[in-house]
Amino acid sequence: RMREVFFNVGHDLIEELSTYRNIRLRAKEVDELTRILVRYTVGFGLIEVLLQDEKVQDISINSPMGELPIFIVQQDFGNCKTNIMPTMPESESWASKLRMLSGRPLDEANPILDTEIKIPGAAARTSTLTEPLSPKGLSFSFRRHRDKPWTLPLFIKNKMINPLAAGVLSFLIDGTRTFFICGTRGSGKSSFLSACMLEIMRKYRLITLEDTLELPFSAFKKLGFNMVQMKVASALAHESSEFTATDGIRSTLRMGDSSLFVGEVRSKEAIALFEAMRVGAGSNVVGGTFHADSPYGVFDRCVNAIGIPATSFKALDCCII
């Protein structure tokens, strides 16, 4: 809505200015100038231009501002160095907008801000660091979301899994098995989770729980899924008025017969998720993603780092992918 208002106001201002300066502009040129004006006022400047490129996957902006260019990860060429040099006023503007859009703090007490942004033609997950955690000032990371969600046939087409593995997964999900998808950063855990979710029959309700919205909720809605999206406090936030992931998981157990999916399990919320798996969440699928490099890594982290009793694993009918 804010973009729409600024576009209308900016359009009128540019038309008045061109008339005053006696500069002839076509309607198409006025529209283009207005979009640029909106991009550099209420938007994110050249970040939006980069994110609107479907082949740009990651954007890294490192401190100190004005000394290092923007780095990107491009689908065809991998890691690339751009000729874009961000300035300090730009970075401060981005940080202010991210604080406003997310409603989360970014200051010395909370030097990390994880959130998501939606701009015309793209959506992305973003992480922002500031002092004292980032001694040289603000740093940003943007990860672009895929426009169309991943599916198991698409994973097969890209030779990431074979048809037999996809069939086994579909069979397990149809049998309401619980599962964890584990992997390292950027390995495609959330993408694979969304592909597995598409295998659930549409007569069942899906509940997703994330601290940063990554699962393609809008795409699922367009496909006619009965779906509820929940957002909880960031696992890295010290003090927040938002509900914790543990509270969110426990609340879903009171929401009737539903399949539960946790976007990312990092810490103590694993205990509540395991409880949901043990009771079966209404005999439906319970799943989530987990930062670990192997199935044993999930076991080791849950038992040794989080403190879940090893006997809890024996009580689970769980598949770790």
mmCIF file of C-alpha atoms in Angstrom:
data_model
loop_
_atom_site.group_PDB
_atom_site.id
_atom_site.type_symbol
_atom_site.label_atom_id
_atom_site.label_comp_id
_atom_site.label_asym_id
_atom_site.label_seq_id
_atom_site.Cartn_x
_atom_site.Cartn_y
_atom_site.Cartn_z
ATOM 1 C CA ARG A 1 0.000 0.000 0.000
ATOM 2 C CA MET A 2 2.845 2.403 0.857
ATOM 3 C CA ARG A 3 4.508 1.693 -2.502
ATOM 4 C CA GLU A 4 1.239 2.384 -4.287
ATOM 5 C CA VAL A 5 0.786 5.734 -2.526
ATOM 6 C CA PHE A 6 4.378 6.783 -3.191
ATOM 7 C CA PHE A 7 4.062 5.730 -6.832
ATOM 8 C CA ASN A 8 0.983 7.917 -7.355
ATOM 9 C CA VAL A 9 2.525 10.905 -5.576
ATOM 10 C CA GLY A 10 5.872 10.482 -7.355
ATOM 11 C CA HIS A 11 4.157 10.132 -10.731
ATOM 12 C CA ASP A 12 2.384 13.458 -10.277
ATOM 13 C CA LEU A 13 5.577 15.166 -9.054
ATOM 14 C CA ILE A 14 7.621 13.982 -12.041
ATOM 15 C CA GLU A 15 4.928 15.108 -14.478
ATOM 16 C CA GLU A 16 4.807 18.557 -12.834
ATOM 17 C CA LEU A 17 8.607 18.828 -12.809
ATOM 18 C CA SER A 18 8.910 17.833 -16.470
ATOM 19 C CA THR A 19 6.299 20.413 -17.406
ATOM 20 C CA TYR A 20 8.042 23.097 -15.323
ATOM 21 C CA ARG A 21 11.433 22.268 -16.891
ATOM 22 C CA ASN A 22 9.861 22.022 -20.336
ATOM 23 C CA ILE A 23 11.089 18.435 -20.757
ATOM 24 C CA ARG A 24 8.951 16.174 -22.888
ATOM 25 C CA LEU A 25 8.552 12.691 -21.426
ATOM 26 C CA ARG A 26 6.486 9.849 -22.759
ATOM 27 C CA ALA A 27 4.090 8.048 -20.390
ATOM 28 C CA LYS A 28 6.371 5.004 -20.410
ATOM 29 C CA GLU A 29 9.363 7.138 -19.364
ATOM 30 C CA VAL A 30 7.388 8.795 -16.550
ATOM 31 C CA ASP A 31 6.370 5.362 -15.242
ATOM 32 C CA GLU A 32 9.984 4.141 -15.346
ATOM 33 C CA LEU A 33 11.294 7.229 -13.531
ATOM 34 C CA THR A 34 8.561 6.824 -10.906
ATOM 35 C CA ARG A 35 9.509 3.191 -10.295
ATOM 36 C CA ILE A 36 13.140 4.252 -9.821
ATOM 37 C CA LEU A 37 12.060 7.001 -7.413
ATOM 38 C CA VAL A 38 9.987 4.551 -5.354
ATOM 39 C CA ARG A 39 12.848 2.031 -5.379
ATOM 40 C CA TYR A 40 15.245 4.563 -3.837
ATOM 41 C CA THR A 41 12.784 6.016 -1.296
ATOM 42 C CA VAL A 42 10.553 3.326 0.225
ATOM 43 C CA GLY A 43 12.410 0.419 -1.418
ATOM 44 C CA PHE A 44 15.861 -1.143 -1.151
ATOM 45 C CA GLY A 45 17.595 0.521 -4.102
ATOM 46 C CA LEU A 46 19.851 -1.643 -6.242
ATOM 47 C CA ILE A 47 19.200 -4.613 -3.943
ATOM 48 C CA GLU A 48 15.779 -4.831 -5.586
ATOM 49 C CA VAL A 49 17.328 -4.878 -9.057
ATOM 50 C CA LEU A 50 19.568 -7.786 -8.071
ATOM 51 C CA LEU A 51 16.766 -9.740 -6.381
ATOM 52 C CA GLN A 52 14.498 -9.382 -9.397
ATOM 53 C CA ASP A 53 17.006 -11.455 -11.380
ATOM 54 C CA GLU A 54 15.807 -15.068 -11.094
ATOM 55 C CA LYS A 55 19.380 -16.381 -11.396
ATOM 56 C CA VAL A 56 20.703 -14.424 -8.404
ATOM 57 C CA GLN A 57 20.576 -16.724 -5.372
ATOM 58 C CA ASP A 58 22.507 -14.915 -2.617
ATOM 59 C CA ILE A 59 23.607 -11.328 -2.001
ATOM 60 C CA SER A 60 26.339 -10.453 0.510
ATOM 61 C CA ILE A 61 27.035 -6.908 1.704
ATOM 62 C CA ASN A 62 29.999 -6.703 4.064
ATOM 63 C CA SER A 63 31.213 -3.998 6.410
ATOM 64 C CA PRO A 64 32.691 -1.442 6.382
ATOM 65 C CA MET A 65 30.383 0.191 3.863
ATOM 66 C CA GLY A 66 31.976 1.986 0.944
ATOM 67 C CA GLU A 67 35.149 -0.135 1.014
ATOM 68 C CA LEU A 68 33.883 -3.452 -0.347
ATOM 69 C CA PRO A 69 31.546 -4.130 -3.298
ATOM 70 C CA ILE A 70 28.428 -6.293 -3.188
ATOM 71 C CA PHE A 71 29.054 -10.011 -3.783
ATOM 72 C CA ILE A 72 26.461 -12.347 -5.278
ATOM 73 C CA VAL A 73 25.986 -16.043 -5.986
ATOM 74 C CA GLN A 74 24.672 -16.484 -9.524
ATOM 75 C CA GLN A 75 23.098 -19.656 -10.868
ATOM 76 C CA ASP A 76 25.321 -19.955 -13.949
ATOM 77 C CA PHE A 77 28.567 -18.334 -12.785
ATOM 78 C CA GLY A 78 28.718 -19.114 -9.059
ATOM 79 C CA ASN A 79 30.391 -16.557 -6.770
ATOM 80 C CA CYS A 80 30.636 -13.151 -8.449
ATOM 81 C CA LYS A 81 31.996 -9.732 -7.492
ATOM 82 C CA THR A 82 29.840 -6.804 -8.623
ATOM 83 C CA ASN A 83 30.786 -3.194 -9.363
ATOM 84 C CA ILE A 84 28.161 -1.923 -6.883
ATOM 85 C CA MET A 85 29.625 -0.085 -3.915
ATOM 86 C CA PRO A 86 27.011 0.489 -1.157
ATOM 87 C CA THR A 87 27.218 3.644 0.953
ATOM 88 C CA MET A 88 26.707 4.151 4.673
ATOM 89 C CA PRO A 89 23.421 6.123 4.245
ATOM 90 C CA GLU A 90 22.067 3.299 2.078
ATOM 91 C CA SER A 91 22.944 0.647 4.649
ATOM 92 C CA GLU A 92 21.366 2.652 7.480
ATOM 93 C CA SER A 93 18.239 3.098 5.379
ATOM 94 C CA TRP A 94 18.040 -0.664 4.710
ATOM 95 C CA ALA A 95 18.459 -1.432 8.414
ATOM 96 C CA SER A 96 15.703 1.016 9.376
ATOM 97 C CA LYS A 97 13.318 -0.452 6.827
ATOM 98 C CA LEU A 98 14.043 -4.007 7.955
ATOM 99 C CA ARG A 99 13.382 -3.002 11.575
ATOM 100 C CA MET A 100 10.100 -1.374 10.562
ATOM 101 C CA LEU A 101 8.902 -4.233 8.341
ATOM 102 C CA SER A 102 9.785 -6.990 10.803
ATOM 103 C CA GLY A 103 8.874 -5.250 14.057
ATOM 104 C CA ARG A 104 12.056 -6.721 15.560
ATOM 105 C CA PRO A 105 14.905 -4.826 17.239
ATOM 106 C CA LEU A 106 18.364 -4.235 15.805
ATOM 107 C CA ASP A 107 20.685 -2.573 18.323
ATOM 108 C CA GLU A 108 23.596 -3.299 20.660
ATOM 109 C CA ALA A 109 21.448 -5.575 22.818
ATOM 110 C CA ASN A 110 20.057 -7.378 19.750
ATOM 111 C CA PRO A 111 22.789 -7.201 17.074
ATOM 112 C CA ILE A 112 21.167 -9.830 14.811
ATOM 113 C CA LEU A 113 17.964 -9.332 12.821
ATOM 114 C CA ASP A 114 16.531 -12.220 10.812
ATOM 115 C CA THR A 115 13.458 -11.490 8.722
ATOM 116 C CA GLU A 116 12.065 -11.671 5.196
ATOM 117 C CA ILE A 117 11.180 -9.058 2.584
ATOM 118 C CA LYS A 118 8.789 -9.018 -0.347
ATOM 119 C CA ILE A 119 9.365 -6.660 -3.238
ATOM 120 C CA PRO A 120 7.760 -6.495 -6.686
ATOM 121 C CA GLY A 121 8.846 -9.639 -8.518
ATOM 122 C CA ALA A 122 10.812 -11.310 -5.707
ATOM 123 C CA ALA A 123 10.969 -12.376 -2.072
ATOM 124 C CA ALA A 124 14.021 -13.045 0.066
ATOM 125 C CA ARG A 125 15.230 -14.031 3.506
ATOM 126 C CA THR A 126 17.593 -11.505 5.039
ATOM 127 C CA SER A 127 19.997 -11.482 7.965
ATOM 128 C CA THR A 128 21.473 -8.247 9.335
ATOM 129 C CA LEU A 129 24.392 -7.813 11.744
ATOM 130 C CA THR A 130 25.416 -4.690 13.597
ATOM 131 C CA GLU A 131 27.785 -3.645 16.381
ATOM 132 C CA PRO A 132 29.145 -5.078 18.631
ATOM 133 C CA LEU A 133 28.780 -8.440 16.866
ATOM 134 C CA SER A 134 29.931 -6.831 13.607
ATOM 135 C CA PRO A 135 32.694 -4.431 14.805
ATOM 136 C CA LYS A 136 32.945 -2.559 11.483
ATOM 137 C CA GLY A 137 29.241 -1.761 11.279
ATOM 138 C CA LEU A 138 26.260 -3.106 9.373
ATOM 139 C CA SER A 139 26.445 -6.258 7.268
ATOM 140 C CA PHE A 140 23.655 -7.869 5.243
ATOM 141 C CA SER A 141 22.876 -11.209 3.644
ATOM 142 C CA PHE A 142 19.947 -11.748 1.290
ATOM 143 C CA ARG A 143 18.836 -15.176 0.076
ATOM 144 C CA ARG A 144 16.335 -15.084 -2.766
ATOM 145 C CA HIS A 145 13.339 -17.415 -2.617
ATOM 146 C CA ARG A 146 12.433 -19.418 -5.685
ATOM 147 C CA ASP A 147 9.436 -17.965 -7.568
ATOM 148 C CA LYS A 148 7.810 -21.400 -7.963
ATOM 149 C CA PRO A 149 8.099 -23.962 -5.151
ATOM 150 C CA TRP A 150 10.188 -27.096 -5.532
ATOM 151 C CA THR A 151 8.449 -30.411 -6.120
ATOM 152 C CA LEU A 152 9.747 -33.988 -6.039
ATOM 153 C CA PRO A 153 9.418 -34.285 -9.866
ATOM 154 C CA LEU A 154 11.505 -31.100 -10.163
ATOM 155 C CA PHE A 155 14.180 -32.601 -7.898
ATOM 156 C CA ILE A 156 14.162 -35.688 -10.157
ATOM 157 C CA LYS A 157 14.445 -33.529 -13.271
ATOM 158 C CA ASN A 158 17.501 -31.771 -11.819
ATOM 159 C CA LYS A 159 18.996 -35.180 -10.889
ATOM 160 C CA MET A 160 19.065 -34.393 -7.178
ATOM 161 C CA ILE A 161 17.128 -37.538 -6.262
ATOM 162 C CA ASN A 162 16.087 -40.576 -8.284
ATOM 163 C CA PRO A 163 12.488 -41.714 -8.926
ATOM 164 C CA LEU A 164 12.793 -44.583 -6.450
ATOM 165 C CA ALA A 165 13.784 -42.237 -3.605
ATOM 166 C CA ALA A 166 10.936 -39.868 -4.479
ATOM 167 C CA GLY A 167 8.495 -42.779 -4.491
ATOM 168 C CA VAL A 168 9.689 -43.988 -1.077
ATOM 169 C CA LEU A 169 9.323 -40.496 0.378
ATOM 170 C CA SER A 170 5.836 -40.102 -1.065
ATOM 171 C CA PHE A 171 4.922 -43.519 0.380
ATOM 172 C CA LEU A 172 6.257 -42.580 3.827
ATOM 173 C CA ILE A 173 4.407 -39.257 3.860
ATOM 174 C CA ASP A 174 1.187 -40.923 2.711
ATOM 175 C CA GLY A 175 1.638 -43.293 5.660
ATOM 176 C CA THR A 176 1.825 -40.283 8.036
ATOM 177 C CA ARG A 177 5.408 -40.944 9.103
ATOM 178 C CA THR A 178 7.310 -38.286 11.010
ATOM 179 C CA PHE A 179 10.552 -37.045 9.480
ATOM 180 C CA PHE A 180 13.486 -34.669 9.841
ATOM 181 C CA ILE A 181 15.329 -33.192 6.857
ATOM 182 C CA CYS A 182 18.878 -32.479 7.944
ATOM 183 C CA GLY A 183 21.655 -30.678 6.122
ATOM 184 C CA THR A 184 24.191 -27.893 6.291
ATOM 185 C CA ARG A 185 23.540 -24.228 5.539
ATOM 186 C CA GLY A 186 22.265 -23.632 2.019
ATOM 187 C CA SER A 187 21.858 -27.345 1.273
ATOM 188 C CA GLY A 188 18.197 -26.967 0.318
ATOM 189 C CA LYS A 189 16.454 -28.220 3.473
ATOM 190 C CA SER A 190 13.483 -25.845 3.273
ATOM 191 C CA SER A 191 13.102 -26.437 -0.472
ATOM 192 C CA PHE A 192 13.045 -30.195 0.056
ATOM 193 C CA LEU A 193 10.598 -29.824 2.962
ATOM 194 C CA SER A 194 8.170 -27.839 0.801
ATOM 195 C CA ALA A 195 8.436 -30.521 -1.915
ATOM 196 C CA CYS A 196 7.565 -33.209 0.628
ATOM 197 C CA MET A 197 4.632 -31.151 1.919
ATOM 198 C CA LEU A 198 3.119 -31.146 -1.561
ATOM 199 C CA GLU A 199 2.751 -34.929 -1.298
ATOM 200 C CA ILE A 200 0.145 -34.561 1.477
ATOM 201 C CA MET A 201 -3.481 -34.927 0.418
ATOM 202 C CA ARG A 202 -5.286 -31.596 0.286
ATOM 203 C CA LYS A 203 -8.069 -32.749 2.587
ATOM 204 C CA TYR A 204 -5.639 -32.444 5.530
ATOM 205 C CA ARG A 205 -4.837 -29.144 7.196
ATOM 206 C CA LEU A 206 -1.193 -28.065 7.282
ATOM 207 C CA ILE A 207 0.326 -25.906 10.033
ATOM 208 C CA THR A 208 3.737 -24.347 9.433
ATOM 209 C CA LEU A 209 5.805 -22.754 12.174
ATOM 210 C CA GLU A 210 8.848 -20.595 11.342
ATOM 211 C CA ASP A 211 10.839 -17.728 12.818
ATOM 212 C CA THR A 212 11.639 -16.439 9.325
ATOM 213 C CA LEU A 213 9.007 -17.177 6.703
ATOM 214 C CA GLU A 214 10.574 -19.324 3.974
ATOM 215 C CA LEU A 215 8.033 -22.025 3.117
ATOM 216 C CA PRO A 216 5.971 -20.996 0.041
ATOM 217 C CA PHE A 217 2.685 -20.254 1.814
ATOM 218 C CA SER A 218 1.183 -18.252 -1.076
ATOM 219 C CA ALA A 219 1.914 -21.020 -3.591
ATOM 220 C CA PHE A 220 0.243 -23.612 -1.344
ATOM 221 C CA LYS A 221 -2.814 -21.378 -0.970
ATOM 222 C CA LYS A 222 -3.105 -21.033 -4.746
ATOM 223 C CA LEU A 223 -3.067 -24.828 -5.030
ATOM 224 C CA GLY A 224 -6.012 -25.028 -2.656
ATOM 225 C CA PHE A 225 -4.294 -26.370 0.459
ATOM 226 C CA ASN A 226 -5.934 -25.906 3.869
ATOM 227 C CA MET A 227 -2.972 -24.215 5.504
ATOM 228 C CA VAL A 228 -2.187 -22.098 8.588
ATOM 229 C CA GLN A 229 1.067 -20.136 8.817
ATOM 230 C CA MET A 230 2.569 -19.254 12.213
ATOM 231 C CA LYS A 231 5.529 -16.987 12.924
ATOM 232 C CA VAL A 232 7.463 -17.212 16.186
ATOM 233 C CA ALA A 233 10.307 -15.318 17.801
ATOM 234 C CA SER A 234 13.773 -15.660 16.350
ATOM 235 C CA ALA A 235 15.905 -18.240 18.126
ATOM 236 C CA LEU A 236 18.686 -15.621 18.328
ATOM 237 C CA ALA A 237 16.582 -12.883 19.926
ATOM 238 C CA HIS A 238 17.249 -12.179 23.612
ATOM 239 C CA GLU A 239 14.023 -10.466 24.593
ATOM 240 C CA SER A 240 10.887 -10.381 22.496
ATOM 241 C CA SER A 241 7.116 -10.056 22.809
ATOM 242 C CA GLU A 242 6.733 -12.803 20.197
ATOM 243 C CA PHE A 243 5.864 -16.362 21.148
ATOM 244 C CA THR A 244 8.745 -18.815 21.276
ATOM 245 C CA ALA A 245 8.946 -21.800 18.953
ATOM 246 C CA THR A 246 8.258 -24.108 21.902
ATOM 247 C CA ASP A 247 5.048 -22.223 22.767
ATOM 248 C CA GLY A 248 4.052 -22.244 19.112
ATOM 249 C CA ILE A 249 4.500 -26.002 18.770
ATOM 250 C CA ARG A 250 2.529 -26.672 21.939
ATOM 251 C CA SER A 251 -0.298 -24.418 20.765
ATOM 252 C CA THR A 252 -0.621 -26.389 17.515
ATOM 253 C CA LEU A 253 -1.414 -29.525 19.513
ATOM 254 C CA ARG A 254 -4.646 -27.777 20.592
ATOM 255 C CA MET A 255 -5.652 -26.853 17.037
ATOM 256 C CA GLY A 256 -7.245 -30.147 16.100
ATOM 257 C CA ASP A 257 -6.285 -32.715 13.501
ATOM 258 C CA SER A 258 -3.440 -31.152 11.502
ATOM 259 C CA SER A 259 -0.042 -31.900 9.986
ATOM 260 C CA LEU A 260 2.742 -29.901 11.631
ATOM 261 C CA PHE A 261 5.910 -28.633 9.953
ATOM 262 C CA VAL A 262 8.621 -26.659 11.732
ATOM 263 C CA GLY A 263 10.707 -24.623 9.293
ATOM 264 C CA GLU A 264 13.935 -24.860 11.257
ATOM 265 C CA VAL A 265 14.754 -26.573 14.545
ATOM 266 C CA ARG A 266 17.699 -24.961 16.301
ATOM 267 C CA SER A 267 17.430 -25.395 20.044
ATOM 268 C CA LYS A 268 15.031 -26.261 22.876
ATOM 269 C CA GLU A 269 12.001 -26.260 20.547
ATOM 270 C CA ALA A 270 13.199 -29.728 19.492
ATOM 271 C CA ILE A 271 11.861 -31.049 22.808
ATOM 272 C CA ALA A 272 8.333 -29.802 22.042
ATOM 273 C CA LEU A 273 8.598 -31.073 18.468
ATOM 274 C CA PHE A 274 9.605 -34.526 19.693
ATOM 275 C CA GLU A 275 6.597 -34.496 21.997
ATOM 276 C CA ALA A 276 4.398 -33.670 18.989
ATOM 277 C CA MET A 277 5.981 -36.565 17.100
ATOM 278 C CA ARG A 278 5.379 -38.943 19.993
ATOM 279 C CA VAL A 279 1.670 -38.123 20.246
ATOM 280 C CA GLY A 280 1.431 -38.161 16.460
ATOM 281 C CA ALA A 281 -0.211 -34.725 16.177
ATOM 282 C CA GLY A 282 -3.557 -36.299 15.416
ATOM 283 C CA SER A 283 -2.047 -39.220 13.463
ATOM 284 C CA ASN A 284 -0.810 -36.845 10.765
ATOM 285 C CA VAL A 285 2.612 -36.009 9.378
ATOM 286 C CA VAL A 286 5.013 -34.123 11.654
ATOM 287 C CA GLY A 287 8.192 -32.841 10.041
ATOM 288 C CA GLY A 288 10.911 -30.252 10.200
ATOM 289 C CA THR A 289 14.392 -29.245 9.110
ATOM 290 C CA PHE A 290 17.487 -29.538 11.270
ATOM 291 C CA HIS A 291 21.011 -28.147 10.997
ATOM 292 C CA ALA A 292 23.184 -31.269 10.921
ATOM 293 C CA ASP A 293 25.454 -32.970 8.400
ATOM 294 C CA SER A 294 24.065 -36.504 8.858
ATOM 295 C CA PRO A 295 21.314 -38.471 10.628
ATOM 296 C CA TYR A 296 23.813 -39.252 13.384
ATOM 297 C CA GLY A 297 24.472 -35.494 13.649
ATOM 298 C CA VAL A 298 20.790 -35.002 14.486
ATOM 299 C CA PHE A 299 20.989 -37.666 17.183
ATOM 300 C CA ASP A 300 24.231 -36.304 18.614
ATOM 301 C CA ARG A 301 23.027 -32.705 18.727
ATOM 302 C CA CYS A 302 19.646 -33.568 20.230
ATOM 303 C CA VAL A 303 21.105 -35.795 22.933
ATOM 304 C CA ASN A 304 24.351 -33.987 23.790
ATOM 305 C CA ALA A 305 23.605 -30.341 22.966
ATOM 306 C CA ILE A 306 19.866 -30.000 23.547
ATOM 307 C CA GLY A 307 19.481 -32.660 26.226
ATOM 308 C CA ILE A 308 16.763 -34.897 24.785
ATOM 309 C CA PRO A 309 16.968 -38.385 26.350
ATOM 310 C CA ALA A 310 18.300 -41.008 23.952
ATOM 311 C CA THR A 311 15.328 -43.209 24.827
ATOM 312 C CA SER A 312 13.032 -40.641 23.161
ATOM 313 C CA PHE A 313 14.442 -41.622 19.773
ATOM 314 C CA LYS A 314 13.450 -45.247 20.374
ATOM 315 C CA ALA A 315 9.852 -44.150 20.959
ATOM 316 C CA LEU A 316 9.692 -42.361 17.607
ATOM 317 C CA ASP A 317 8.661 -43.753 14.257
ATOM 318 C CA CYS A 318 10.879 -41.200 12.522
ATOM 319 C CA CYS A 319 12.654 -40.956 9.204
ATOM 320 C CA ILE A 320 15.742 -38.709 9.006
ATOM 321 C CA ILE A 321 16.589 -37.639 5.447
#
